[in-house]
Amino acid sequence: MKNISFSSRIKPVTLMDYATITMRIPHEQGVHYPWTIRQSVKAADVYTKGVIDCSACLITDGSDAVLMHLTPDNGINHVFSLVTDFLRGKIDLKNPNLQAVLLGSKNTEKSQDIYNKFKTFLERFKIPYTELKNGKTPTSVTYKTSEHTVFVTSAAIDKMLKKGFNAKEALNSGFEKISLANCDEIAV
């Protein structure tokens, strides 16, 4: 395990709060349809919406973040040498401060292929990561570097928060599997 010099907070938020957060982030710092390597972004603040059967991977060093949102429906996204080359061009994969959040997928072969390739990539480069796997409803994610916070929302999370459930319960309602990296915590 690397010595991470910061930690990230994973914070479930309502759909309305999420809209307010992303409204302040320029459009070009978002990953938008058609969700291929080409739409991936690097910036201090990044976001994407509508992760269903796609896999989204956020990698940060605490100063900048790279966000990828890859659909399993496009064959180019399954060629992980291209993903690796893209990431090598955007971040120093030997930086000891790297950490990641891997989010999304469904239990289909094509969807799991990309998700599992991301996992293998993160493990190969010894990047600690939090998993938010198999969202129960379409999920959106934003990372704000200045706050070291990953904001996550979906209809399932929104419903639980509005009913007064705590952050952990709301997050658990949104995914089939949650696994936090040692350097991350759920924000209250």
PDB file of C-alpha atoms in Angstrom:
ATOM      1  CA  MET A   1       0.000   0.000   0.000  1.00  0.00           C
ATOM      2  CA  LYS A   2       1.293   3.418  -0.882  1.00  0.00           C
ATOM      3  CA  ASN A   3       1.480   6.299   1.555  1.00  0.00           C
ATOM      4  CA  ILE A   4      -1.292   8.572   0.354  1.00  0.00           C
ATOM      5  CA  SER A   5      -0.850  12.155   1.507  1.00  0.00           C
ATOM      6  CA  PHE A   6      -4.579  12.911   1.457  1.00  0.00           C
ATOM      7  CA  SER A   7      -7.864  11.066   1.668  1.00  0.00           C
ATOM      8  CA  SER A   8     -11.051  11.412  -0.308  1.00  0.00           C
ATOM      9  CA  ARG A   9     -14.519  11.612   1.045  1.00  0.00           C
ATOM     10  CA  ILE A  10     -17.283   9.736  -0.740  1.00  0.00           C
ATOM     11  CA  LYS A  11     -20.418  11.809  -0.276  1.00  0.00           C
ATOM     12  CA  PRO A  12     -23.871  10.694  -1.412  1.00  0.00           C
ATOM     13  CA  VAL A  13     -26.048  13.695  -2.288  1.00  0.00           C
ATOM     14  CA  THR A  14     -29.578  14.347  -3.509  1.00  0.00           C
ATOM     15  CA  LEU A  15     -30.217  14.844  -7.208  1.00  0.00           C
ATOM     16  CA  MET A  16     -30.884  18.540  -6.562  1.00  0.00           C
ATOM     17  CA  ASP A  17     -27.640  19.033  -4.619  1.00  0.00           C
ATOM     18  CA  TYR A  18     -25.748  17.214  -7.366  1.00  0.00           C
ATOM     19  CA  ALA A  19     -27.209  19.554  -9.992  1.00  0.00           C
ATOM     20  CA  THR A  20     -26.097  22.553  -7.920  1.00  0.00           C
ATOM     21  CA  ILE A  21     -22.555  21.151  -7.600  1.00  0.00           C
ATOM     22  CA  THR A  22     -22.132  20.355 -11.307  1.00  0.00           C
ATOM     23  CA  MET A  23     -23.703  23.646 -12.395  1.00  0.00           C
ATOM     24  CA  ARG A  24     -20.514  25.366 -11.196  1.00  0.00           C
ATOM     25  CA  ILE A  25     -18.204  23.101 -13.224  1.00  0.00           C
ATOM     26  CA  PRO A  26     -17.565  24.043 -16.874  1.00  0.00           C
ATOM     27  CA  HIS A  27     -19.215  21.765 -19.455  1.00  0.00           C
ATOM     28  CA  GLU A  28     -15.833  20.828 -20.971  1.00  0.00           C
ATOM     29  CA  GLN A  29     -14.792  19.293 -17.629  1.00  0.00           C
ATOM     30  CA  GLY A  30     -17.579  16.733 -17.934  1.00  0.00           C
ATOM     31  CA  VAL A  31     -17.468  13.356 -19.636  1.00  0.00           C
ATOM     32  CA  HIS A  32     -20.423  13.250 -22.020  1.00  0.00           C
ATOM     33  CA  TYR A  33     -22.021  10.862 -24.533  1.00  0.00           C
ATOM     34  CA  PRO A  34     -20.851   8.827 -26.490  1.00  0.00           C
ATOM     35  CA  TRP A  35     -18.688   7.810 -23.499  1.00  0.00           C
ATOM     36  CA  THR A  36     -15.465   6.667 -25.119  1.00  0.00           C
ATOM     37  CA  ILE A  37     -11.812   7.310 -24.344  1.00  0.00           C
ATOM     38  CA  ARG A  38     -12.059  10.493 -26.436  1.00  0.00           C
ATOM     39  CA  GLN A  39     -14.541  12.127 -24.062  1.00  0.00           C
ATOM     40  CA  SER A  40     -12.370  11.475 -20.993  1.00  0.00           C
ATOM     41  CA  VAL A  41     -11.210  14.584 -19.157  1.00  0.00           C
ATOM     42  CA  LYS A  42      -8.475  15.825 -16.847  1.00  0.00           C
ATOM     43  CA  ALA A  43      -9.150  18.819 -14.609  1.00  0.00           C
ATOM     44  CA  ALA A  44      -9.315  19.866 -10.969  1.00  0.00           C
ATOM     45  CA  ASP A  45     -13.083  19.266 -10.970  1.00  0.00           C
ATOM     46  CA  VAL A  46     -14.694  16.619 -13.186  1.00  0.00           C
ATOM     47  CA  TYR A  47     -18.099  14.998 -13.545  1.00  0.00           C
ATOM     48  CA  THR A  48     -20.193  12.540 -15.510  1.00  0.00           C
ATOM     49  CA  LYS A  49     -23.839  11.541 -15.478  1.00  0.00           C
ATOM     50  CA  GLY A  50     -25.905   8.526 -16.397  1.00  0.00           C
ATOM     51  CA  VAL A  51     -23.598   5.635 -15.532  1.00  0.00           C
ATOM     52  CA  ILE A  52     -25.779   2.567 -16.055  1.00  0.00           C
ATOM     53  CA  ASP A  53     -23.964  -0.401 -17.594  1.00  0.00           C
ATOM     54  CA  CYS A  54     -20.888   1.722 -18.253  1.00  0.00           C
ATOM     55  CA  SER A  55     -17.799   1.832 -16.048  1.00  0.00           C
ATOM     56  CA  ALA A  56     -16.513   5.143 -14.735  1.00  0.00           C
ATOM     57  CA  CYS A  57     -13.022   5.444 -13.314  1.00  0.00           C
ATOM     58  CA  LEU A  58     -11.756   8.519 -11.505  1.00  0.00           C
ATOM     59  CA  ILE A  59      -8.035   8.740 -10.752  1.00  0.00           C
ATOM     60  CA  THR A  60      -6.627  11.644  -8.766  1.00  0.00           C
ATOM     61  CA  ASP A  61      -3.308  12.706  -7.276  1.00  0.00           C
ATOM     62  CA  GLY A  62      -4.946  15.317  -5.042  1.00  0.00           C
ATOM     63  CA  SER A  63      -4.242  18.166  -7.481  1.00  0.00           C
ATOM     64  CA  ASP A  64      -5.935  17.015 -10.675  1.00  0.00           C
ATOM     65  CA  ALA A  65      -8.300  14.248 -11.628  1.00  0.00           C
ATOM     66  CA  VAL A  66      -8.777  12.127 -14.725  1.00  0.00           C
ATOM     67  CA  LEU A  67     -12.281  10.808 -15.313  1.00  0.00           C
ATOM     68  CA  MET A  68     -13.226   8.132 -17.820  1.00  0.00           C
ATOM     69  CA  HIS A  69     -16.782   6.941 -18.526  1.00  0.00           C
ATOM     70  CA  LEU A  70     -16.710   4.009 -20.931  1.00  0.00           C
ATOM     71  CA  THR A  71     -19.755   2.360 -22.462  1.00  0.00           C
ATOM     72  CA  PRO A  72     -19.579  -1.384 -23.103  1.00  0.00           C
ATOM     73  CA  ASP A  73     -21.475  -0.861 -26.370  1.00  0.00           C
ATOM     74  CA  ASN A  74     -18.429   0.617 -28.148  1.00  0.00           C
ATOM     75  CA  GLY A  75     -15.785  -1.992 -29.018  1.00  0.00           C
ATOM     76  CA  ILE A  76     -12.897   0.491 -28.802  1.00  0.00           C
ATOM     77  CA  ASN A  77     -13.513   0.812 -25.038  1.00  0.00           C
ATOM     78  CA  HIS A  78     -12.648  -2.870 -24.585  1.00  0.00           C
ATOM     79  CA  VAL A  79      -9.127  -2.357 -26.009  1.00  0.00           C
ATOM     80  CA  PHE A  80      -7.459  -1.590 -22.713  1.00  0.00           C
ATOM     81  CA  SER A  81      -4.036  -0.901 -24.177  1.00  0.00           C
ATOM     82  CA  LEU A  82      -5.628   2.301 -25.530  1.00  0.00           C
ATOM     83  CA  VAL A  83      -6.994   3.148 -22.076  1.00  0.00           C
ATOM     84  CA  THR A  84      -3.561   2.545 -20.540  1.00  0.00           C
ATOM     85  CA  ASP A  85      -1.865   4.687 -23.203  1.00  0.00           C
ATOM     86  CA  PHE A  86      -4.406   7.461 -22.631  1.00  0.00           C
ATOM     87  CA  LEU A  87      -3.843   7.419 -18.874  1.00  0.00           C
ATOM     88  CA  ARG A  88      -0.052   7.357 -19.251  1.00  0.00           C
ATOM     89  CA  GLY A  89      -0.390  10.531 -21.311  1.00  0.00           C
ATOM     90  CA  LYS A  90      -2.494  12.242 -18.648  1.00  0.00           C
ATOM     91  CA  ILE A  91      -1.000  11.191 -15.295  1.00  0.00           C
ATOM     92  CA  ASP A  92       2.207   9.839 -13.810  1.00  0.00           C
ATOM     93  CA  LEU A  93       1.229   6.265 -13.029  1.00  0.00           C
ATOM     94  CA  LYS A  94       4.187   5.994 -10.627  1.00  0.00           C
ATOM     95  CA  ASN A  95       2.984   8.928  -8.514  1.00  0.00           C
ATOM     96  CA  PRO A  96       2.619   7.573  -4.944  1.00  0.00           C
ATOM     97  CA  ASN A  97      -0.345   9.899  -4.319  1.00  0.00           C
ATOM     98  CA  LEU A  98      -2.655   8.313  -6.873  1.00  0.00           C
ATOM     99  CA  GLN A  99      -5.966   6.954  -5.695  1.00  0.00           C
ATOM    100  CA  ALA A 100      -9.125   6.038  -7.581  1.00  0.00           C
ATOM    101  CA  VAL A 101     -12.840   5.407  -7.515  1.00  0.00           C
ATOM    102  CA  LEU A 102     -14.261   2.726  -9.797  1.00  0.00           C
ATOM    103  CA  LEU A 103     -17.994   2.988 -10.331  1.00  0.00           C
ATOM    104  CA  GLY A 104     -20.701   1.331 -12.379  1.00  0.00           C
ATOM    105  CA  SER A 105     -21.256  -1.759 -14.496  1.00  0.00           C
ATOM    106  CA  LYS A 106     -24.010  -4.325 -14.682  1.00  0.00           C
ATOM    107  CA  ASN A 107     -23.890  -8.103 -14.519  1.00  0.00           C
ATOM    108  CA  THR A 108     -23.426  -8.646 -18.246  1.00  0.00           C
ATOM    109  CA  GLU A 109     -20.326  -9.997 -19.957  1.00  0.00           C
ATOM    110  CA  LYS A 110     -19.607  -6.823 -21.950  1.00  0.00           C
ATOM    111  CA  SER A 111     -20.120  -4.542 -18.959  1.00  0.00           C
ATOM    112  CA  GLN A 112     -18.041  -6.669 -16.588  1.00  0.00           C
ATOM    113  CA  ASP A 113     -15.244  -6.869 -19.165  1.00  0.00           C
ATOM    114  CA  ILE A 114     -14.478  -3.144 -18.942  1.00  0.00           C
ATOM    115  CA  TYR A 115     -15.058  -2.981 -15.178  1.00  0.00           C
ATOM    116  CA  ASN A 116     -12.707  -5.897 -14.523  1.00  0.00           C
ATOM    117  CA  LYS A 117     -10.069  -4.456 -16.860  1.00  0.00           C
ATOM    118  CA  PHE A 118     -10.153  -1.240 -14.831  1.00  0.00           C
ATOM    119  CA  LYS A 119      -9.703  -3.279 -11.630  1.00  0.00           C
ATOM    120  CA  THR A 120      -6.747  -5.141 -13.140  1.00  0.00           C
ATOM    121  CA  PHE A 121      -5.228  -1.840 -14.285  1.00  0.00           C
ATOM    122  CA  LEU A 122      -5.565  -0.234 -10.826  1.00  0.00           C
ATOM    123  CA  GLU A 123      -4.110  -3.287  -9.109  1.00  0.00           C
ATOM    124  CA  ARG A 124      -1.251  -3.541 -11.624  1.00  0.00           C
ATOM    125  CA  PHE A 125      -0.218   0.037 -10.902  1.00  0.00           C
ATOM    126  CA  LYS A 126      -0.900  -0.386  -7.165  1.00  0.00           C
ATOM    127  CA  ILE A 127      -3.443   2.436  -7.119  1.00  0.00           C
ATOM    128  CA  PRO A 128      -5.756   2.111  -4.119  1.00  0.00           C
ATOM    129  CA  TYR A 129      -9.380   2.380  -5.164  1.00  0.00           C
ATOM    130  CA  THR A 130     -12.900   2.515  -3.827  1.00  0.00           C
ATOM    131  CA  GLU A 131     -15.476   0.375  -5.606  1.00  0.00           C
ATOM    132  CA  LEU A 132     -19.077   1.405  -6.123  1.00  0.00           C
ATOM    133  CA  LYS A 133     -20.240  -1.514  -8.233  1.00  0.00           C
ATOM    134  CA  ASN A 134     -23.465  -2.195 -10.103  1.00  0.00           C
ATOM    135  CA  GLY A 135     -25.566   0.888  -9.506  1.00  0.00           C
ATOM    136  CA  LYS A 136     -29.215   0.053  -8.953  1.00  0.00           C
ATOM    137  CA  THR A 137     -30.310   3.151 -10.883  1.00  0.00           C
ATOM    138  CA  PRO A 138     -28.369   5.463 -13.271  1.00  0.00           C
ATOM    139  CA  THR A 139     -25.570   7.065 -11.270  1.00  0.00           C
ATOM    140  CA  SER A 140     -23.756  10.388 -11.544  1.00  0.00           C
ATOM    141  CA  VAL A 141     -20.381  11.245 -10.040  1.00  0.00           C
ATOM    142  CA  THR A 142     -18.404  14.464  -9.525  1.00  0.00           C
ATOM    143  CA  TYR A 143     -14.971  15.006  -8.021  1.00  0.00           C
ATOM    144  CA  LYS A 144     -13.930  18.361  -6.552  1.00  0.00           C
ATOM    145  CA  THR A 145     -10.192  18.451  -5.912  1.00  0.00           C
ATOM    146  CA  SER A 146     -10.343  21.448  -3.564  1.00  0.00           C
ATOM    147  CA  GLU A 147     -12.587  19.433  -1.241  1.00  0.00           C
ATOM    148  CA  HIS A 148     -11.080  15.989  -1.972  1.00  0.00           C
ATOM    149  CA  THR A 149     -14.675  14.858  -2.276  1.00  0.00           C
ATOM    150  CA  VAL A 150     -16.421  12.453  -4.633  1.00  0.00           C
ATOM    151  CA  PHE A 151     -20.102  13.376  -4.875  1.00  0.00           C
ATOM    152  CA  VAL A 152     -22.362  10.500  -5.920  1.00  0.00           C
ATOM    153  CA  THR A 153     -26.068  10.477  -6.683  1.00  0.00           C
ATOM    154  CA  SER A 154     -28.802   8.363  -8.212  1.00  0.00           C
ATOM    155  CA  ALA A 155     -32.565   8.064  -7.834  1.00  0.00           C
ATOM    156  CA  ALA A 156     -32.019   5.322  -5.228  1.00  0.00           C
ATOM    157  CA  ILE A 157     -29.588   7.467  -3.191  1.00  0.00           C
ATOM    158  CA  ASP A 158     -31.810  10.536  -3.535  1.00  0.00           C
ATOM    159  CA  LYS A 159     -34.826   8.615  -2.218  1.00  0.00           C
ATOM    160  CA  MET A 160     -32.960   7.336   0.843  1.00  0.00           C
ATOM    161  CA  LEU A 161     -31.479  10.731   1.717  1.00  0.00           C
ATOM    162  CA  LYS A 162     -34.889  12.381   1.434  1.00  0.00           C
ATOM    163  CA  LYS A 163     -36.298   9.754   3.812  1.00  0.00           C
ATOM    164  CA  GLY A 164     -33.661  10.740   6.374  1.00  0.00           C
ATOM    165  CA  PHE A 165     -31.305   7.769   6.066  1.00  0.00           C
ATOM    166  CA  ASN A 166     -27.636   8.431   6.809  1.00  0.00           C
ATOM    167  CA  ALA A 167     -24.913   8.688   4.160  1.00  0.00           C
ATOM    168  CA  LYS A 168     -23.736   5.082   4.503  1.00  0.00           C
ATOM    169  CA  GLU A 169     -27.273   3.701   4.258  1.00  0.00           C
ATOM    170  CA  ALA A 170     -28.019   5.909   1.251  1.00  0.00           C
ATOM    171  CA  LEU A 171     -24.823   4.835  -0.501  1.00  0.00           C
ATOM    172  CA  ASN A 172     -25.515   1.163   0.236  1.00  0.00           C
ATOM    173  CA  SER A 173     -28.982   1.544  -1.284  1.00  0.00           C
ATOM    174  CA  GLY A 174     -27.467   2.710  -4.557  1.00  0.00           C
ATOM    175  CA  PHE A 175     -25.047  -0.149  -5.288  1.00  0.00           C
ATOM    176  CA  GLU A 176     -24.815  -3.922  -5.101  1.00  0.00           C
ATOM    177  CA  LYS A 177     -21.244  -3.726  -3.770  1.00  0.00           C
ATOM    178  CA  ILE A 178     -19.294  -1.021  -1.953  1.00  0.00           C
ATOM    179  CA  SER A 179     -15.666  -1.434  -0.980  1.00  0.00           C
ATOM    180  CA  LEU A 180     -13.803   1.575   0.428  1.00  0.00           C
ATOM    181  CA  ALA A 181     -10.070   2.041  -0.043  1.00  0.00           C
ATOM    182  CA  ASN A 182      -8.131   2.570   3.197  1.00  0.00           C
ATOM    183  CA  CYS A 183      -7.536   6.184   2.148  1.00  0.00           C
ATOM    184  CA  ASP A 184     -11.254   6.950   1.668  1.00  0.00           C
ATOM    185  CA  GLU A 185     -14.221   7.518   3.944  1.00  0.00           C
ATOM    186  CA  ILE A 186     -17.923   8.073   3.623  1.00  0.00           C
ATOM    187  CA  ALA A 187     -18.740  11.710   4.360  1.00  0.00           C
ATOM    188  CA  VAL A 188     -21.649  12.531   6.606  1.00  0.00           C
TER     189      VAL A 188
END
